[in-house]
PDB file of C-alpha atoms in Angstrom:
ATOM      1  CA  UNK Z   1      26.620  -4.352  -2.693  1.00  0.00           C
ATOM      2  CA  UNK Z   2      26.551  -1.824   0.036  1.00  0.00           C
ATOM      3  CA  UNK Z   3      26.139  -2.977   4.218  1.00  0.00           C
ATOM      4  CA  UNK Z   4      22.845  -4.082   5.658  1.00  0.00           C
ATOM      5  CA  UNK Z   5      20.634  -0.728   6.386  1.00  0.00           C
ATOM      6  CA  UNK Z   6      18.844  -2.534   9.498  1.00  0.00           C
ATOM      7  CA  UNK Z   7      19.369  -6.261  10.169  1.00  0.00           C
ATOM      8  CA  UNK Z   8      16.009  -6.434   8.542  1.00  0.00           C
ATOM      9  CA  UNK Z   9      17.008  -4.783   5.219  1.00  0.00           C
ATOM     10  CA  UNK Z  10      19.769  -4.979   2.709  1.00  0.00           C
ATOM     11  CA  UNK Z  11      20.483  -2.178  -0.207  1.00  0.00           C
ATOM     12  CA  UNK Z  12      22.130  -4.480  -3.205  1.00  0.00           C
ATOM     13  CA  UNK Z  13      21.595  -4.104  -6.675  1.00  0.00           C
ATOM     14  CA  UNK Z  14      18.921  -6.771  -8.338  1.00  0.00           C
ATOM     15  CA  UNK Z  15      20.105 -10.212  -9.687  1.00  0.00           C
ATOM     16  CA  UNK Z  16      16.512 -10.370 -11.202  1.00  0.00           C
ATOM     17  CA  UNK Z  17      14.065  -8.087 -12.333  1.00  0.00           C
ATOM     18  CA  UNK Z  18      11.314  -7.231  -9.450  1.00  0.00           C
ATOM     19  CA  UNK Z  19       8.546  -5.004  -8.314  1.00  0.00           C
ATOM     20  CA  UNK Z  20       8.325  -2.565  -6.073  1.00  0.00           C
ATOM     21  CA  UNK Z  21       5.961  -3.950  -2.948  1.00  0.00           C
ATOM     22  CA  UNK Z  22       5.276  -0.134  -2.113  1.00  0.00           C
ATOM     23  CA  UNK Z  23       4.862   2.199  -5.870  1.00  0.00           C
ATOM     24  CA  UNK Z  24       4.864  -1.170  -7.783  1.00  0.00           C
ATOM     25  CA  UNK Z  25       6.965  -0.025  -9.713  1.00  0.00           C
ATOM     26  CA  UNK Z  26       8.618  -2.292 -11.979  1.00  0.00           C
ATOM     27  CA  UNK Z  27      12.680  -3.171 -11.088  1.00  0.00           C
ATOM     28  CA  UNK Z  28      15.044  -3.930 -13.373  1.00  0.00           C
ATOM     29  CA  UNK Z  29      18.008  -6.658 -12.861  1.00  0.00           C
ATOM     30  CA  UNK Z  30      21.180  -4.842 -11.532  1.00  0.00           C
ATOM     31  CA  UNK Z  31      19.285  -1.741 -10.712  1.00  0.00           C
ATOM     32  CA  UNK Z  32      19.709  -0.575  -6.704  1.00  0.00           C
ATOM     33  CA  UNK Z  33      16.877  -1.718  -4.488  1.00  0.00           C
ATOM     34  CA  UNK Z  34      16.203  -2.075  -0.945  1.00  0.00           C
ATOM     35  CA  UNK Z  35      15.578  -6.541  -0.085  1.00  0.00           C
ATOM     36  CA  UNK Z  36      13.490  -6.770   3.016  1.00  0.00           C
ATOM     37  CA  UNK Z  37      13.948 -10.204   4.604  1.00  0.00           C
ATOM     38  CA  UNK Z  38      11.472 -10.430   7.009  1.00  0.00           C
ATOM     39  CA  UNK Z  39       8.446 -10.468   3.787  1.00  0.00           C
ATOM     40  CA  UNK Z  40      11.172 -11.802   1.028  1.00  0.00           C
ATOM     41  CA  UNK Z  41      10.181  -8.901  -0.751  1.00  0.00           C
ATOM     42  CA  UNK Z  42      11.919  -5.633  -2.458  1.00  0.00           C
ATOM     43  CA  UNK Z  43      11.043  -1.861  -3.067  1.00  0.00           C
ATOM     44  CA  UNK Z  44      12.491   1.369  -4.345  1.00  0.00           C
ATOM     45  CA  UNK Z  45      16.151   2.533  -3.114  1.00  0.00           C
ATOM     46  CA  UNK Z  46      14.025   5.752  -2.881  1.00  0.00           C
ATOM     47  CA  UNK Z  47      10.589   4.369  -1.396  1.00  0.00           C
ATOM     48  CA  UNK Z  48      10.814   5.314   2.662  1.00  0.00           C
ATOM     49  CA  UNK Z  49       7.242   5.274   3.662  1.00  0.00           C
ATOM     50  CA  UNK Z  50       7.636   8.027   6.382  1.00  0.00           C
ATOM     51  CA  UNK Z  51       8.344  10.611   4.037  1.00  0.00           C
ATOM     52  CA  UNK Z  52       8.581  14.279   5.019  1.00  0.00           C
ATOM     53  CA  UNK Z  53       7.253  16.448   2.685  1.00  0.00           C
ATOM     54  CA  UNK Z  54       3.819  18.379   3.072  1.00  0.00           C
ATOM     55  CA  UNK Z  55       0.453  17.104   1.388  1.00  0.00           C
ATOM     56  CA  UNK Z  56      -0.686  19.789  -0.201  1.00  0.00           C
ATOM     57  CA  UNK Z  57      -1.066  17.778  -3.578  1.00  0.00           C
ATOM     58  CA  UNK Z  58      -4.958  16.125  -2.778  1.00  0.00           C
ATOM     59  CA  UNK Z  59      -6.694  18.975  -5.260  1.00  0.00           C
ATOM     60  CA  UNK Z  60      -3.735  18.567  -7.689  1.00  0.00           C
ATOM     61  CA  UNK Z  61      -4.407  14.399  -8.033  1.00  0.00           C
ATOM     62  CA  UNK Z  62      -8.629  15.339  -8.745  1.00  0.00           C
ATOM     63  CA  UNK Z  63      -9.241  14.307  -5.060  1.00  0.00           C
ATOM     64  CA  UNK Z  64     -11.270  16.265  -2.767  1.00  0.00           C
ATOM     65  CA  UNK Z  65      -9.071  17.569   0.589  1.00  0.00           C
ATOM     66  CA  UNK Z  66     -10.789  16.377   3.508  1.00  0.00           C
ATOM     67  CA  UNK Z  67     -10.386  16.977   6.852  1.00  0.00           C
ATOM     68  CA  UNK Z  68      -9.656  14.213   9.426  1.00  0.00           C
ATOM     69  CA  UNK Z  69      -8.637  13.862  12.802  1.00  0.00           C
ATOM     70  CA  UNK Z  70      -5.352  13.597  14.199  1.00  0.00           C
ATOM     71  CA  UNK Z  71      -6.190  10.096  15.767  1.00  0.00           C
ATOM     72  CA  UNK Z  72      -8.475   8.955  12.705  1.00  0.00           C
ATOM     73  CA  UNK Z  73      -5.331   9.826  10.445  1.00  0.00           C
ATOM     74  CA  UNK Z  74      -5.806  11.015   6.223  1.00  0.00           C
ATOM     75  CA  UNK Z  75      -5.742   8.591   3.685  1.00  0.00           C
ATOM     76  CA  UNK Z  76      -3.143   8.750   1.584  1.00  0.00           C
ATOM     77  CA  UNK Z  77      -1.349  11.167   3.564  1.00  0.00           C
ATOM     78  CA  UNK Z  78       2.333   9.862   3.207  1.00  0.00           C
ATOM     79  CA  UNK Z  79       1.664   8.836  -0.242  1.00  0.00           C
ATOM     80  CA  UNK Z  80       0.907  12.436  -1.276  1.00  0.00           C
ATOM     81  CA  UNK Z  81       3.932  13.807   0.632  1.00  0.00           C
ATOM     82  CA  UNK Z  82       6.384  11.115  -1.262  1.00  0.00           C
ATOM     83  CA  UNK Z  83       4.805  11.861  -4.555  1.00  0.00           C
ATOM     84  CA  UNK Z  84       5.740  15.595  -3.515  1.00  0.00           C
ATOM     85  CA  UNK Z  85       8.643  14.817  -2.279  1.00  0.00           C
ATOM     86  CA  UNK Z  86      10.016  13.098  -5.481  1.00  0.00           C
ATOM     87  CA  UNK Z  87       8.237  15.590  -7.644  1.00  0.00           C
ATOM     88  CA  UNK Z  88      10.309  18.537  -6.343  1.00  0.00           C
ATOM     89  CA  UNK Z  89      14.087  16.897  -5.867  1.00  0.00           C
ATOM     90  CA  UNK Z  90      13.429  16.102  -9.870  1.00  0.00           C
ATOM     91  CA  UNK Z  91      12.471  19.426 -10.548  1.00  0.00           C
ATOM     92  CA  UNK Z  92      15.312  20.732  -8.477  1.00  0.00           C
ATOM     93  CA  UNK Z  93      18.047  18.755 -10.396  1.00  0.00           C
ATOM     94  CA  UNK Z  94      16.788  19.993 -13.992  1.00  0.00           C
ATOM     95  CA  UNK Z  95      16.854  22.935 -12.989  1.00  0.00           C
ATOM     96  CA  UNK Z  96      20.411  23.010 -11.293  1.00  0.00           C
ATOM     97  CA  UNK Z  97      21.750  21.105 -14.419  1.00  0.00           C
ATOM     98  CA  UNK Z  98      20.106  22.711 -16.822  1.00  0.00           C
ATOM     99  CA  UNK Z  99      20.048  26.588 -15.709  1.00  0.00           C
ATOM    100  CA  UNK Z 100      18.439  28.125 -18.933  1.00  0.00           C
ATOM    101  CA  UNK Z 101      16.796  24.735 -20.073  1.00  0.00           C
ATOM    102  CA  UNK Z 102      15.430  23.547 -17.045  1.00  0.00           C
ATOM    103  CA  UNK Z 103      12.198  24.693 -17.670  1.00  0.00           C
ATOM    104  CA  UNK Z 104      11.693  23.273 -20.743  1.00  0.00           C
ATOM    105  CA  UNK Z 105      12.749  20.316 -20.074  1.00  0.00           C
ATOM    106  CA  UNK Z 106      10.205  19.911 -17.012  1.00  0.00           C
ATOM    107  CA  UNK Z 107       7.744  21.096 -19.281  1.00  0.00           C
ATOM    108  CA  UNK Z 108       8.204  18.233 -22.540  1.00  0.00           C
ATOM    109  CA  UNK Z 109       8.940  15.180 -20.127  1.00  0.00           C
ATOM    110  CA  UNK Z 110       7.159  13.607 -17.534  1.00  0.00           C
ATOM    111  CA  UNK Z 111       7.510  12.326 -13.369  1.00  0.00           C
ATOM    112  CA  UNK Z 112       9.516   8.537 -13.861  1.00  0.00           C
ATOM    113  CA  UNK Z 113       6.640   5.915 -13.195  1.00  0.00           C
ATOM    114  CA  UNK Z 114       7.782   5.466  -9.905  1.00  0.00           C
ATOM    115  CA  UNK Z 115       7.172   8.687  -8.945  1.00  0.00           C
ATOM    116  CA  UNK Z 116       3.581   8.451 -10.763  1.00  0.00           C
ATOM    117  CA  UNK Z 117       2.805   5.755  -8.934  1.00  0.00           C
ATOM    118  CA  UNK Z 118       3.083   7.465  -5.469  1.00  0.00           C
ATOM    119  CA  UNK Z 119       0.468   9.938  -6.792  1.00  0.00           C
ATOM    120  CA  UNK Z 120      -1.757   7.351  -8.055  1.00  0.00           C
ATOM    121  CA  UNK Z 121      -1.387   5.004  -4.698  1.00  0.00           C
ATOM    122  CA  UNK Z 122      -2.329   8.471  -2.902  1.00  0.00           C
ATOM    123  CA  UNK Z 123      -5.305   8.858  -4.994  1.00  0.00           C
ATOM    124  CA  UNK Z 124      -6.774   5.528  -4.588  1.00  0.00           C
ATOM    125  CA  UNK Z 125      -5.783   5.643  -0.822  1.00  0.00           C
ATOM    126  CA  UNK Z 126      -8.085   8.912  -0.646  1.00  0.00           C
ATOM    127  CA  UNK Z 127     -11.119   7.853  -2.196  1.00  0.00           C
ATOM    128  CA  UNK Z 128     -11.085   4.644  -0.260  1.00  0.00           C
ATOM    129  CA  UNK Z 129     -10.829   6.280   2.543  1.00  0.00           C
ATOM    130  CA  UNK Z 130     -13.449   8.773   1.428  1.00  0.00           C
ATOM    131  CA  UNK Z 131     -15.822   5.422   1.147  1.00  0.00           C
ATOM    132  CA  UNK Z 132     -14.557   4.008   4.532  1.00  0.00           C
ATOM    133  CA  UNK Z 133     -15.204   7.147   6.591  1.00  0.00           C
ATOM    134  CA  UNK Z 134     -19.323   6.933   4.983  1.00  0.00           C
ATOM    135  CA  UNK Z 135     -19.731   4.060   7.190  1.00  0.00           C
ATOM    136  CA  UNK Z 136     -21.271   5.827  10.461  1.00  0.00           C
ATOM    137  CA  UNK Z 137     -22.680   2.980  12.748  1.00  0.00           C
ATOM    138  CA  UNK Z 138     -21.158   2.526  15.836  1.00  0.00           C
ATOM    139  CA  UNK Z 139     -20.092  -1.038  15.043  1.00  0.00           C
ATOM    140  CA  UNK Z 140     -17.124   0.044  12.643  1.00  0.00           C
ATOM    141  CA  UNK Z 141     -14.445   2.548  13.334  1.00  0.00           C
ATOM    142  CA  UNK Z 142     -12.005   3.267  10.941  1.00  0.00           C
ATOM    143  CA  UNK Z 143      -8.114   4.436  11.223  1.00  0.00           C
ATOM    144  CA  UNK Z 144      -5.880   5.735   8.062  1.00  0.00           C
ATOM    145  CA  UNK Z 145      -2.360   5.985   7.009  1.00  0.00           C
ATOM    146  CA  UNK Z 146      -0.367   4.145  10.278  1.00  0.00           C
ATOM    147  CA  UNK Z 147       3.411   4.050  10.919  1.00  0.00           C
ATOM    148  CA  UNK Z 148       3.993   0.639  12.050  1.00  0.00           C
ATOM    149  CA  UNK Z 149       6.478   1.613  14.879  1.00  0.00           C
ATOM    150  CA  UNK Z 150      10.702   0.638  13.935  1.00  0.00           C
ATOM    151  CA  UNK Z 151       9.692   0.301  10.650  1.00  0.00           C
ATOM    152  CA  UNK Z 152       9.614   2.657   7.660  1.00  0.00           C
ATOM    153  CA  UNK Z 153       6.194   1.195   6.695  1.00  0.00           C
ATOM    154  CA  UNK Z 154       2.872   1.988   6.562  1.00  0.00           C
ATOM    155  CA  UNK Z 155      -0.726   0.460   6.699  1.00  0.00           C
ATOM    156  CA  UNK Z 156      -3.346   1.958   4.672  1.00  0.00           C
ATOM    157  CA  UNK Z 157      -6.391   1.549   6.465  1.00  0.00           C
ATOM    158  CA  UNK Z 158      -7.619  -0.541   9.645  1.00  0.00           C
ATOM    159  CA  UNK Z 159     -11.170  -0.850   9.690  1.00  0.00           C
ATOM    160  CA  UNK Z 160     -12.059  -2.607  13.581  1.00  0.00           C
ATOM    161  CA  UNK Z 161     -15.761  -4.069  13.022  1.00  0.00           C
ATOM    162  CA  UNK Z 162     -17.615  -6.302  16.047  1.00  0.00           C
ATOM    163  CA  UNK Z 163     -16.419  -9.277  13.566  1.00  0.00           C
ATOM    164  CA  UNK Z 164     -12.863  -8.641  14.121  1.00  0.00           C
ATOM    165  CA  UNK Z 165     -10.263  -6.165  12.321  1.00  0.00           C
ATOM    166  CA  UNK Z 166      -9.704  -5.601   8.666  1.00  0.00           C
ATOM    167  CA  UNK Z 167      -6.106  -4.489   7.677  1.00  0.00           C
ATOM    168  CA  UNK Z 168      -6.822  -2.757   3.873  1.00  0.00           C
ATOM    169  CA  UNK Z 169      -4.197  -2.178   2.113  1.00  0.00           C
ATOM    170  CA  UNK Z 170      -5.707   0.094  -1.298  1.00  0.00           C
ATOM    171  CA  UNK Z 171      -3.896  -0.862  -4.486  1.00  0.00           C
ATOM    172  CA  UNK Z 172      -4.855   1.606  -7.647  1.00  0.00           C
ATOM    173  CA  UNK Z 173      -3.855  -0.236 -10.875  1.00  0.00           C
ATOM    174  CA  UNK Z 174      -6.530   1.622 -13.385  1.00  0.00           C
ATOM    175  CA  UNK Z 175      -8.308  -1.049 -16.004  1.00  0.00           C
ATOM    176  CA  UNK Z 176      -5.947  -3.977 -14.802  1.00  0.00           C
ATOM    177  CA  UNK Z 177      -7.560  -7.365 -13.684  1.00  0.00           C
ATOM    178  CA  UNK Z 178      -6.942  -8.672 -10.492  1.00  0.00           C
ATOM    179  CA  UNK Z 179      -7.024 -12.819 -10.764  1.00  0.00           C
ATOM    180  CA  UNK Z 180      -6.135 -15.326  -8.772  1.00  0.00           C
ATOM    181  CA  UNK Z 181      -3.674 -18.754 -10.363  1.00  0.00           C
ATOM    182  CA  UNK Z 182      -2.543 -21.398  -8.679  1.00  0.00           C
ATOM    183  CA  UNK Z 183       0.475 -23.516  -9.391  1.00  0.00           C
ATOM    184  CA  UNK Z 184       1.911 -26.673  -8.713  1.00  0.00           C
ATOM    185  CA  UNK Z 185      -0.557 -29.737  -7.103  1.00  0.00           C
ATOM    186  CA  UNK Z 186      -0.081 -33.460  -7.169  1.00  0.00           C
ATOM    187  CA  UNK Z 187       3.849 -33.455  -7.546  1.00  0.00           C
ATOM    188  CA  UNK Z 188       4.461 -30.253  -6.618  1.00  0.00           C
ATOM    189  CA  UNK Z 189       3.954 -28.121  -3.271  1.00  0.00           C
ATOM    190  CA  UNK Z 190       0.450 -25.971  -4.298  1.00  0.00           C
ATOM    191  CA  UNK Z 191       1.240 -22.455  -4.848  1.00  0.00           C
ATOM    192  CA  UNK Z 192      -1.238 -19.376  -5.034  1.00  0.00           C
ATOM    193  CA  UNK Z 193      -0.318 -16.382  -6.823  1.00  0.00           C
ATOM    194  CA  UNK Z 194      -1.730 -13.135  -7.297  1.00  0.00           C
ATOM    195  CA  UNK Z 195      -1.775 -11.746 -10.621  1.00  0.00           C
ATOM    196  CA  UNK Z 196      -2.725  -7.784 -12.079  1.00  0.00           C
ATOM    197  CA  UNK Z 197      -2.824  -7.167 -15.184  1.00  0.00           C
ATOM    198  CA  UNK Z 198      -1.426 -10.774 -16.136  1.00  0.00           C
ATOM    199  CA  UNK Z 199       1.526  -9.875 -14.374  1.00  0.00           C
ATOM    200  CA  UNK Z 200       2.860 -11.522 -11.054  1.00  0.00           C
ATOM    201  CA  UNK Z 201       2.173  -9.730  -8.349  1.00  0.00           C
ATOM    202  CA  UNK Z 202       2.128 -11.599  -5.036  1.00  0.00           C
ATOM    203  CA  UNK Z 203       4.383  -9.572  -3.156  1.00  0.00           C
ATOM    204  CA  UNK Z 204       0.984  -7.481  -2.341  1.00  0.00           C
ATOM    205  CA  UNK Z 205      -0.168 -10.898  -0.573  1.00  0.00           C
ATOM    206  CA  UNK Z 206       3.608 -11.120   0.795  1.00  0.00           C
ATOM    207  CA  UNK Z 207       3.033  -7.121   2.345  1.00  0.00           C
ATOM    208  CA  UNK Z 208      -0.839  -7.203   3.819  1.00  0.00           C
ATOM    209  CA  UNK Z 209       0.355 -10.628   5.796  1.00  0.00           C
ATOM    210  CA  UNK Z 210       3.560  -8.874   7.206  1.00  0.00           C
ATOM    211  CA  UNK Z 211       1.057  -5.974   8.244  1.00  0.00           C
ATOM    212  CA  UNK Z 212      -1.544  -8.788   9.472  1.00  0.00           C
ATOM    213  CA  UNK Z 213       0.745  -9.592  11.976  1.00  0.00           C
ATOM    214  CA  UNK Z 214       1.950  -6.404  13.141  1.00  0.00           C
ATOM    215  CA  UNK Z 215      -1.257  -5.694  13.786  1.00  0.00           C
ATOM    216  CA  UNK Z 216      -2.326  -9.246  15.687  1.00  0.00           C
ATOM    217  CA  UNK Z 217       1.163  -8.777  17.906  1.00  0.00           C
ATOM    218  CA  UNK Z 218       0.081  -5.508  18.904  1.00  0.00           C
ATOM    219  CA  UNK Z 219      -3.460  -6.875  20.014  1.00  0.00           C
ATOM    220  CA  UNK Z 220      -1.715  -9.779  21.860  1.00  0.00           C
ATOM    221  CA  UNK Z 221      -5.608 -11.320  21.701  1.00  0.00           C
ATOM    222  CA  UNK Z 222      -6.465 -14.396  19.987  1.00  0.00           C
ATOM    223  CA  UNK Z 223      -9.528 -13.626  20.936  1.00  0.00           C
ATOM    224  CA  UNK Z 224      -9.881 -11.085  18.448  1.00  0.00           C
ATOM    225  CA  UNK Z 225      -9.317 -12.212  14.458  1.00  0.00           C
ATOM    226  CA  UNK Z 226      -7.179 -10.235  12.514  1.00  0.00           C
ATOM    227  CA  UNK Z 227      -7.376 -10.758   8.624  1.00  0.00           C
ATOM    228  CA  UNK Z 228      -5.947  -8.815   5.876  1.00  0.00           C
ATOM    229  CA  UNK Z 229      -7.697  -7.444   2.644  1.00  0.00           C
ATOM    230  CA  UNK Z 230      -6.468  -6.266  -0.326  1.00  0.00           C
ATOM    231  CA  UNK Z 231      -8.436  -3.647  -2.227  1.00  0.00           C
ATOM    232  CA  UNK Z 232      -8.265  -2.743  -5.855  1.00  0.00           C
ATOM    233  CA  UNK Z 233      -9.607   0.729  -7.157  1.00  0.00           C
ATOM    234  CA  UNK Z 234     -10.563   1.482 -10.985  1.00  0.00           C
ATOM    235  CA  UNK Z 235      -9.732  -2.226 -11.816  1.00  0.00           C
ATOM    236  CA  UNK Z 236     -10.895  -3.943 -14.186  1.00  0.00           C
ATOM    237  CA  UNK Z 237     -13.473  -6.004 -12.161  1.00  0.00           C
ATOM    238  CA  UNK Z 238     -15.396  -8.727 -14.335  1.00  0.00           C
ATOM    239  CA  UNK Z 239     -19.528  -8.346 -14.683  1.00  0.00           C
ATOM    240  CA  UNK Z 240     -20.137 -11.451 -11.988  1.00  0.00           C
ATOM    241  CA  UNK Z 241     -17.770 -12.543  -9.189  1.00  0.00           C
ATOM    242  CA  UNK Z 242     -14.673 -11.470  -9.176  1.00  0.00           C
ATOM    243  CA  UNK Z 243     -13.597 -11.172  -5.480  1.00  0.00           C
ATOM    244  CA  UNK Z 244     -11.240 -14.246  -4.022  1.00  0.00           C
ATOM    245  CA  UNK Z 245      -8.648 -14.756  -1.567  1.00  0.00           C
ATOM    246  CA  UNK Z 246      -4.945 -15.688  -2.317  1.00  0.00           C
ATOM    247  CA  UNK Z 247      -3.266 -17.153   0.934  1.00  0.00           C
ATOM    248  CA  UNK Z 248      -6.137 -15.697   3.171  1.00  0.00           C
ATOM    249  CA  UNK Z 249      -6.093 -12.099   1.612  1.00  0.00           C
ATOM    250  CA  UNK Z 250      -9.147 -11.241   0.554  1.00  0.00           C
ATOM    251  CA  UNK Z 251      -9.302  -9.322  -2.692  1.00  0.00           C
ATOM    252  CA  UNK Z 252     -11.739  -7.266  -3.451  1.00  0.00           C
ATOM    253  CA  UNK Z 253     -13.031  -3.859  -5.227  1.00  0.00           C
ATOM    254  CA  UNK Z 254     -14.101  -0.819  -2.876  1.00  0.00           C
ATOM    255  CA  UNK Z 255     -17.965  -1.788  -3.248  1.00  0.00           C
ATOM    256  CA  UNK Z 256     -17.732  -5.065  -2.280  1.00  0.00           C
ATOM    257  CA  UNK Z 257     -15.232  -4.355   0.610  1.00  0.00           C
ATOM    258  CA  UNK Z 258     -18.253  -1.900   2.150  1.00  0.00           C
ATOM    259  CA  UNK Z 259     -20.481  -5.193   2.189  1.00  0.00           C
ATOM    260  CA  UNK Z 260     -18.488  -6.936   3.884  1.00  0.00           C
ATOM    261  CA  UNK Z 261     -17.985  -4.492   6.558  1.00  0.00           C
ATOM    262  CA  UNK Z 262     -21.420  -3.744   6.851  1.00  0.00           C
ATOM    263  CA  UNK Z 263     -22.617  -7.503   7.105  1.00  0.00           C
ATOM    264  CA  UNK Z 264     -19.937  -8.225   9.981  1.00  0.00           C
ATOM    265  CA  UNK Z 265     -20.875  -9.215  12.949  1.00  0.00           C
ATOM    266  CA  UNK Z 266     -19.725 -10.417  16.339  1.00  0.00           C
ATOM    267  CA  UNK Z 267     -18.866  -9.563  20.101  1.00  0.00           C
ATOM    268  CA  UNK Z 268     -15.775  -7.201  19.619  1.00  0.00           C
ATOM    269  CA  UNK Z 269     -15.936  -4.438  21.758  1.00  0.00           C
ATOM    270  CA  UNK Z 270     -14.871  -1.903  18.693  1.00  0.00           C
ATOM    271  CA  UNK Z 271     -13.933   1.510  20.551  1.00  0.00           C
ATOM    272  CA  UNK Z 272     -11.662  -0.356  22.777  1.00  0.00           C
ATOM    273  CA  UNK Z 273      -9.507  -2.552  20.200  1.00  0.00           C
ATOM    274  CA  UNK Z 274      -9.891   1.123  17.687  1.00  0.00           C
ATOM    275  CA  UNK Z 275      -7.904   2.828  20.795  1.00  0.00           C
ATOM    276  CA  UNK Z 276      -5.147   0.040  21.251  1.00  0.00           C
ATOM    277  CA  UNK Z 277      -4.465  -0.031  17.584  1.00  0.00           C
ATOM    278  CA  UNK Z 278      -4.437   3.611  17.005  1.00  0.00           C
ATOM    279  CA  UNK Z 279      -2.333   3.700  20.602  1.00  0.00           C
ATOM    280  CA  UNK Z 280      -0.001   1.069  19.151  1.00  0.00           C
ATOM    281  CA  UNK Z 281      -0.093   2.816  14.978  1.00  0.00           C
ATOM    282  CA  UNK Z 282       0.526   6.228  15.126  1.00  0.00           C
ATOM    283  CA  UNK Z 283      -0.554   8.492  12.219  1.00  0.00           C
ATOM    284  CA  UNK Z 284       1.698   8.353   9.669  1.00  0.00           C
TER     285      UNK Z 284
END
């Protein structure tokens, strides 16, 4: 086990297996991870989320490039330039180790999931966006990809309507079901869980809350309602229904989430809480 990184995170390697609250990628026991105590939660040795490698990779995912400003932010910005990132370090080692093979070899295998899974996150984080930017009434404003400042994380998207704000974070897990089970009851403490796919994965809950309240301590306003939501694109959403909430998050599919913006309502004065959050998130 290797020294506390910030006295908010500790590298150790895994007693259990795990997921990856950024890629969700899955982590195996005794593999090297990155435990976050503030959310309880854990994430790729590898997965900063203030990467620094360019996003030229939009056209290369099958996602338009569109142009944004500076203040507005791009959706899935840092995602692409991880996925990048990742994508050329592997290349680079194969290619160092294997001088005359190298190509080959990048040529018959494949990007390790958890380097697929930035590209897909970045993907999903652009077309949501794509949606999010449609809405042009003067009631919503919308801000993408945010550093949350001493941190190496990231919010997706922070839609400010006059109901309140909306921290989204966009989740791509293609032709997986997002349900909602709860444990435990009348002799044990009532637990809800988030599940994808039938797998566990709460830790998504767990990371929109921890971004929740970045968000509300930066407002300082109580005034002002803060809630998280957690958006799933190319799920598997059933016929009728579908959305719910686990611990307060809503979950929901991209159409749905556009209804509920549109149908908010309220006395928020929106450019003025827009500028105080994008003052207080800088583009990632």
């Amino acid at each position: 086990m290797e020294p506390a990184e910030t006295t908010n995170e500790r590298r150790m390697k895994l007693c259990y297996p795990g997921v990856c609250r950024i890629c969700g990628a899955e982590l195996v026991a005794r593999q090297e991870a990155i435990y976050e105590r503030a959310s309880k939660t854990v994430r790729c040795a590898e997965c900063p989320t203030e990467p620094e490698v360019a996003e030229e990779a939009l056209g290369e995912l099958g996602v338009e490039p569109k142009s944004a400003s500076q203040e507005s932010g791009a959706a899935g910005a840092s995602a692409l330039r991880e996925y990048e990132r990742r994508k050329t370090r592997r290349e680079e080692q194969i290619r160092t180790k294997h001088p005359r093979l190298g190509g080959l070899i990048l040529a018959v295998s494949d990007d390790p999931q958890s380097t697929k899974a930035w590209a897909s996150g970045a993907k999903g984080e652009a077309a949501l966006g794509a949606r999010l930017d449609k809405h042009t009434l003067d009631s919503i404003a919308v801000l993408h990809d945010r550093c949350i400042p001493r941190t190496r994380a990231n919010i997706d998207h922070i839609v400010v309507t006059r109901a309140g704000v909306f921290v989204v974070d966009a989740k791509r897990y293609v032709d997986k079901r997002p349900e909602s089970r709860v444990e435990g009851g009348i002799l044990r403490p009532r637990v809800e869980k988030l599940t994808v796919g039938g797998r566990d994965r709460t830790t998504l809950v767990d990371g929109v809350l921890g971004q929740v309240e970045h968000v509300r301590a930066a407002l300082a306003d109580e005034t002002i309602d803060v809630s998280g939501v957690l958006c799933f694109i190319d799920a598997d959403w059933p016929l009728v229904g579908g959305a719910f909430s686990v611990r307060g998050v809503r979950v929901v599919w991209p159409k749905r989430l556009s209804k509920i913006l549109d149908e908010a309502t309220g006395e928020v004065d929106v450019t003025a809480v827009r500028d105080r959050i994008a003052a207080a998130f800088p583009p990632a």
